[in-house]
Every structure is written in structure tokens, then in C-alpha cells.
Amino acid sequence: MNKKKKVLFIASTGGHLEELMQLKPMFEKHDYYIITEKTKSNIYLKDKYPNRVNFLVYGSYTTLKKKIAYPFKLIYNTFKSLILYFKIRPKYIISTGAHTSGPMCLIGHIFGSKIIFIETFANSESKSRTGSLVYKFADLFIVQWESMLKLYPKATYGGWIF
């Protein structure tokens, strides 16, 4: 019996989630789970992927522009990520980034999951905050632009996901 490996796919809402969903062909090959932020634009995921989707931050999604609320939501998401990590216990965590995925990638690294991070397509000349953090410990760090290899010399150029 070939048991499927547990893979956790995590990204912030918007473009990061859109990039992550380009990996959909991988879902059926694995015992997969999806984590993102709960927004009106992606609540449909709960119906499309029953028992496979979990949300962080109920209500408005976390953003650095909301300077007062951000630290509280980050702490909340970190604790919720810890709970979800132990509930799912993924062998691999795959992320296309932003702030929602940072705590989960760090938690996964601490507890032995393999971390695969795909730097966002939106960055062709500069590092993202989450990418800069996760690059230090990711097992596989993929960039979508060859120019990004100058900034992340140990990364793998994977081309565009789209």
C-alpha cells in the first residue's frame, strides 16, 4: 500500500493564493491541505475542497498597512498555525508566501517538515519579507525569475508557475 504524503499548501489571499492554486495538479497525488486567509473572495474553497481547507484570521485579512491590528493578528495566526500544524502534521509545507505563511513555515521547520518556498512572481528585482526569512531555512527555495538568483544564490530557478 502506497500511503500518500501529507502536504500543506499555504499562502496569503490574493495573488499569492492564485499562484499556489496553480499547483492544483499536485493535490490528488498527496494527502493535501490548504491554508489561507478567510475572505469573501476565497470562501468558495471550503466547498470546492471539503475537509481540506483551513482559514487564518476570521474577518479581514492581515496586512502590514493595519499597523495597530497587525501584531495581534500575527500572534493569533501564529497560535492558530501551531494548532493546525499539529492537527495536520505535514511532511511537506509548500508556500508561495506572504505574511500568513511565515509562521507556519517556521513552525514546520522547527518540527521537521520539509519546507518548499516559491518566491512570488511579482518580485523580479527585490526580495519579499517572507522570502528573506524563509530562505534561511527552506529545504527548497524556488524563484520564478532568473534575475532573482543574484539575490538568492542558493535558490533553484523554476520558471513561472502561471
PDB file of C-alpha atoms in Angstrom, residues 63-157:
ATOM      1  CA  THR A  63      -1.954  43.416   6.229  1.00  0.00           C
ATOM      2  CA  LEU A  64       1.049  45.455   7.224  1.00  0.00           C
ATOM      3  CA  LYS A  65      -0.945  48.589   6.396  1.00  0.00           C
ATOM      4  CA  LYS A  66      -3.065  47.998   9.508  1.00  0.00           C
ATOM      5  CA  LYS A  67      -0.208  48.761  11.879  1.00  0.00           C
ATOM      6  CA  ILE A  68      -2.190  48.506  15.116  1.00  0.00           C
ATOM      7  CA  ALA A  69      -4.118  45.324  14.305  1.00  0.00           C
ATOM      8  CA  TYR A  70      -1.290  43.534  12.501  1.00  0.00           C
ATOM      9  CA  PRO A  71       0.758  42.413  15.551  1.00  0.00           C
ATOM     10  CA  PHE A  72      -2.349  40.987  17.240  1.00  0.00           C
ATOM     11  CA  LYS A  73      -3.449  39.152  14.121  1.00  0.00           C
ATOM     12  CA  LEU A  74       0.085  37.858  13.593  1.00  0.00           C
ATOM     13  CA  ILE A  75       0.143  36.456  17.149  1.00  0.00           C
ATOM     14  CA  TYR A  76      -3.312  34.949  16.663  1.00  0.00           C
ATOM     15  CA  ASN A  77      -2.287  33.402  13.334  1.00  0.00           C
ATOM     16  CA  THR A  78       0.909  32.011  14.850  1.00  0.00           C
ATOM     17  CA  PHE A  79      -1.025  30.214  17.585  1.00  0.00           C
ATOM     18  CA  LYS A  80      -3.640  29.004  15.132  1.00  0.00           C
ATOM     19  CA  SER A  81      -0.847  27.846  12.799  1.00  0.00           C
ATOM     20  CA  LEU A  82       0.674  25.866  15.643  1.00  0.00           C
ATOM     21  CA  ILE A  83      -2.667  24.167  16.341  1.00  0.00           C
ATOM     22  CA  LEU A  84      -3.230  23.428  12.646  1.00  0.00           C
ATOM     23  CA  TYR A  85       0.313  22.130  12.266  1.00  0.00           C
ATOM     24  CA  PHE A  86      -0.200  19.535  15.000  1.00  0.00           C
ATOM     25  CA  LYS A  87      -3.649  18.669  13.666  1.00  0.00           C
ATOM     26  CA  ILE A  88      -2.313  18.058  10.128  1.00  0.00           C
ATOM     27  CA  ARG A  89       1.325  17.059  10.835  1.00  0.00           C
ATOM     28  CA  PRO A  90       2.504  17.628   7.255  1.00  0.00           C
ATOM     29  CA  LYS A  91       5.649  16.039   5.862  1.00  0.00           C
ATOM     30  CA  TYR A  92       5.977  18.974   3.434  1.00  0.00           C
ATOM     31  CA  ILE A  93       4.890  22.617   3.543  1.00  0.00           C
ATOM     32  CA  ILE A  94       4.675  24.387   0.197  1.00  0.00           C
ATOM     33  CA  SER A  95       4.159  28.136   0.144  1.00  0.00           C
ATOM     34  CA  THR A  96       4.049  30.986  -2.333  1.00  0.00           C
ATOM     35  CA  GLY A  97       4.273  33.373   0.506  1.00  0.00           C
ATOM     36  CA  ALA A  98       3.387  36.433   2.249  1.00  0.00           C
ATOM     37  CA  HIS A  99       2.954  37.006   5.905  1.00  0.00           C
ATOM     38  CA  THR A 100       0.339  34.322   6.555  1.00  0.00           C
ATOM     39  CA  SER A 101       2.790  31.579   5.630  1.00  0.00           C
ATOM     40  CA  GLY A 102       5.841  32.777   7.554  1.00  0.00           C
ATOM     41  CA  PRO A 103       4.843  31.435  10.982  1.00  0.00           C
ATOM     42  CA  MET A 104       3.710  28.092   9.531  1.00  0.00           C
ATOM     43  CA  CYS A 105       6.968  27.628   7.615  1.00  0.00           C
ATOM     44  CA  LEU A 106       8.983  28.371  10.759  1.00  0.00           C
ATOM     45  CA  ILE A 107       6.857  26.024  12.870  1.00  0.00           C
ATOM     46  CA  GLY A 108       7.216  23.307  10.233  1.00  0.00           C
ATOM     47  CA  HIS A 109      10.973  23.770  10.109  1.00  0.00           C
ATOM     48  CA  ILE A 110      11.268  23.504  13.903  1.00  0.00           C
ATOM     49  CA  PHE A 111       9.225  20.289  13.973  1.00  0.00           C
ATOM     50  CA  GLY A 112      10.879  18.591  11.000  1.00  0.00           C
ATOM     51  CA  SER A 113       8.684  19.245   7.968  1.00  0.00           C
ATOM     52  CA  LYS A 114      10.405  19.882   4.647  1.00  0.00           C
ATOM     53  CA  ILE A 115       9.831  23.488   3.562  1.00  0.00           C
ATOM     54  CA  ILE A 116       9.390  24.362  -0.108  1.00  0.00           C
ATOM     55  CA  PHE A 117       9.016  28.074  -0.732  1.00  0.00           C
ATOM     56  CA  ILE A 118       8.246  29.629  -4.102  1.00  0.00           C
ATOM     57  CA  GLU A 119       9.165  33.316  -4.179  1.00  0.00           C
ATOM     58  CA  THR A 120       6.349  35.339  -5.664  1.00  0.00           C
ATOM     59  CA  PHE A 121       6.165  36.024  -9.382  1.00  0.00           C
ATOM     60  CA  ALA A 122       5.586  39.691  -8.513  1.00  0.00           C
ATOM     61  CA  ASN A 123       9.214  40.051  -7.406  1.00  0.00           C
ATOM     62  CA  SER A 124      11.777  40.047 -10.179  1.00  0.00           C
ATOM     63  CA  GLU A 125      14.222  42.557  -8.678  1.00  0.00           C
ATOM     64  CA  SER A 126      13.738  42.528  -4.889  1.00  0.00           C
ATOM     65  CA  LYS A 127      13.234  40.076  -2.047  1.00  0.00           C
ATOM     66  CA  SER A 128       9.922  39.690  -0.281  1.00  0.00           C
ATOM     67  CA  ARG A 129       9.908  39.912   3.518  1.00  0.00           C
ATOM     68  CA  THR A 130       8.674  36.370   3.942  1.00  0.00           C
ATOM     69  CA  GLY A 131      11.052  35.077   1.267  1.00  0.00           C
ATOM     70  CA  SER A 132      14.000  36.695   3.057  1.00  0.00           C
ATOM     71  CA  LEU A 133      13.019  34.950   6.294  1.00  0.00           C
ATOM     72  CA  VAL A 134      12.187  31.516   4.878  1.00  0.00           C
ATOM     73  CA  TYR A 135      15.231  31.436   2.555  1.00  0.00           C
ATOM     74  CA  LYS A 136      17.434  30.951   5.618  1.00  0.00           C
ATOM     75  CA  PHE A 137      15.953  27.545   6.438  1.00  0.00           C
ATOM     76  CA  ALA A 138      13.935  26.326   3.424  1.00  0.00           C
ATOM     77  CA  ASP A 139      14.816  22.883   2.127  1.00  0.00           C
ATOM     78  CA  LEU A 140      13.991  24.055  -1.383  1.00  0.00           C
ATOM     79  CA  PHE A 141      13.678  27.706  -2.323  1.00  0.00           C
ATOM     80  CA  ILE A 142      12.385  28.365  -5.839  1.00  0.00           C
ATOM     81  CA  VAL A 143      12.483  31.641  -7.744  1.00  0.00           C
ATOM     82  CA  GLN A 144      10.382  32.379 -10.810  1.00  0.00           C
ATOM     83  CA  TRP A 145      12.809  34.856 -12.378  1.00  0.00           C
ATOM     84  CA  GLU A 146      16.433  34.072 -13.219  1.00  0.00           C
ATOM     85  CA  SER A 147      17.363  37.584 -12.064  1.00  0.00           C
ATOM     86  CA  MET A 148      16.376  36.589  -8.517  1.00  0.00           C
ATOM     87  CA  LEU A 149      19.279  34.118  -8.346  1.00  0.00           C
ATOM     88  CA  LYS A 150      21.512  37.144  -7.687  1.00  0.00           C
ATOM     89  CA  LEU A 151      19.537  37.839  -4.506  1.00  0.00           C
ATOM     90  CA  TYR A 152      19.018  34.199  -3.530  1.00  0.00           C
ATOM     91  CA  PRO A 153      22.172  32.397  -4.739  1.00  0.00           C
ATOM     92  CA  LYS A 154      21.218  29.007  -3.223  1.00  0.00           C
ATOM     93  CA  ALA A 155      17.756  29.104  -4.808  1.00  0.00           C
ATOM     94  CA  THR A 156      16.559  26.988  -7.702  1.00  0.00           C
ATOM     95  CA  TYR A 157      15.219  28.705 -10.810  1.00  0.00           C
TER      96      TYR A 157
END
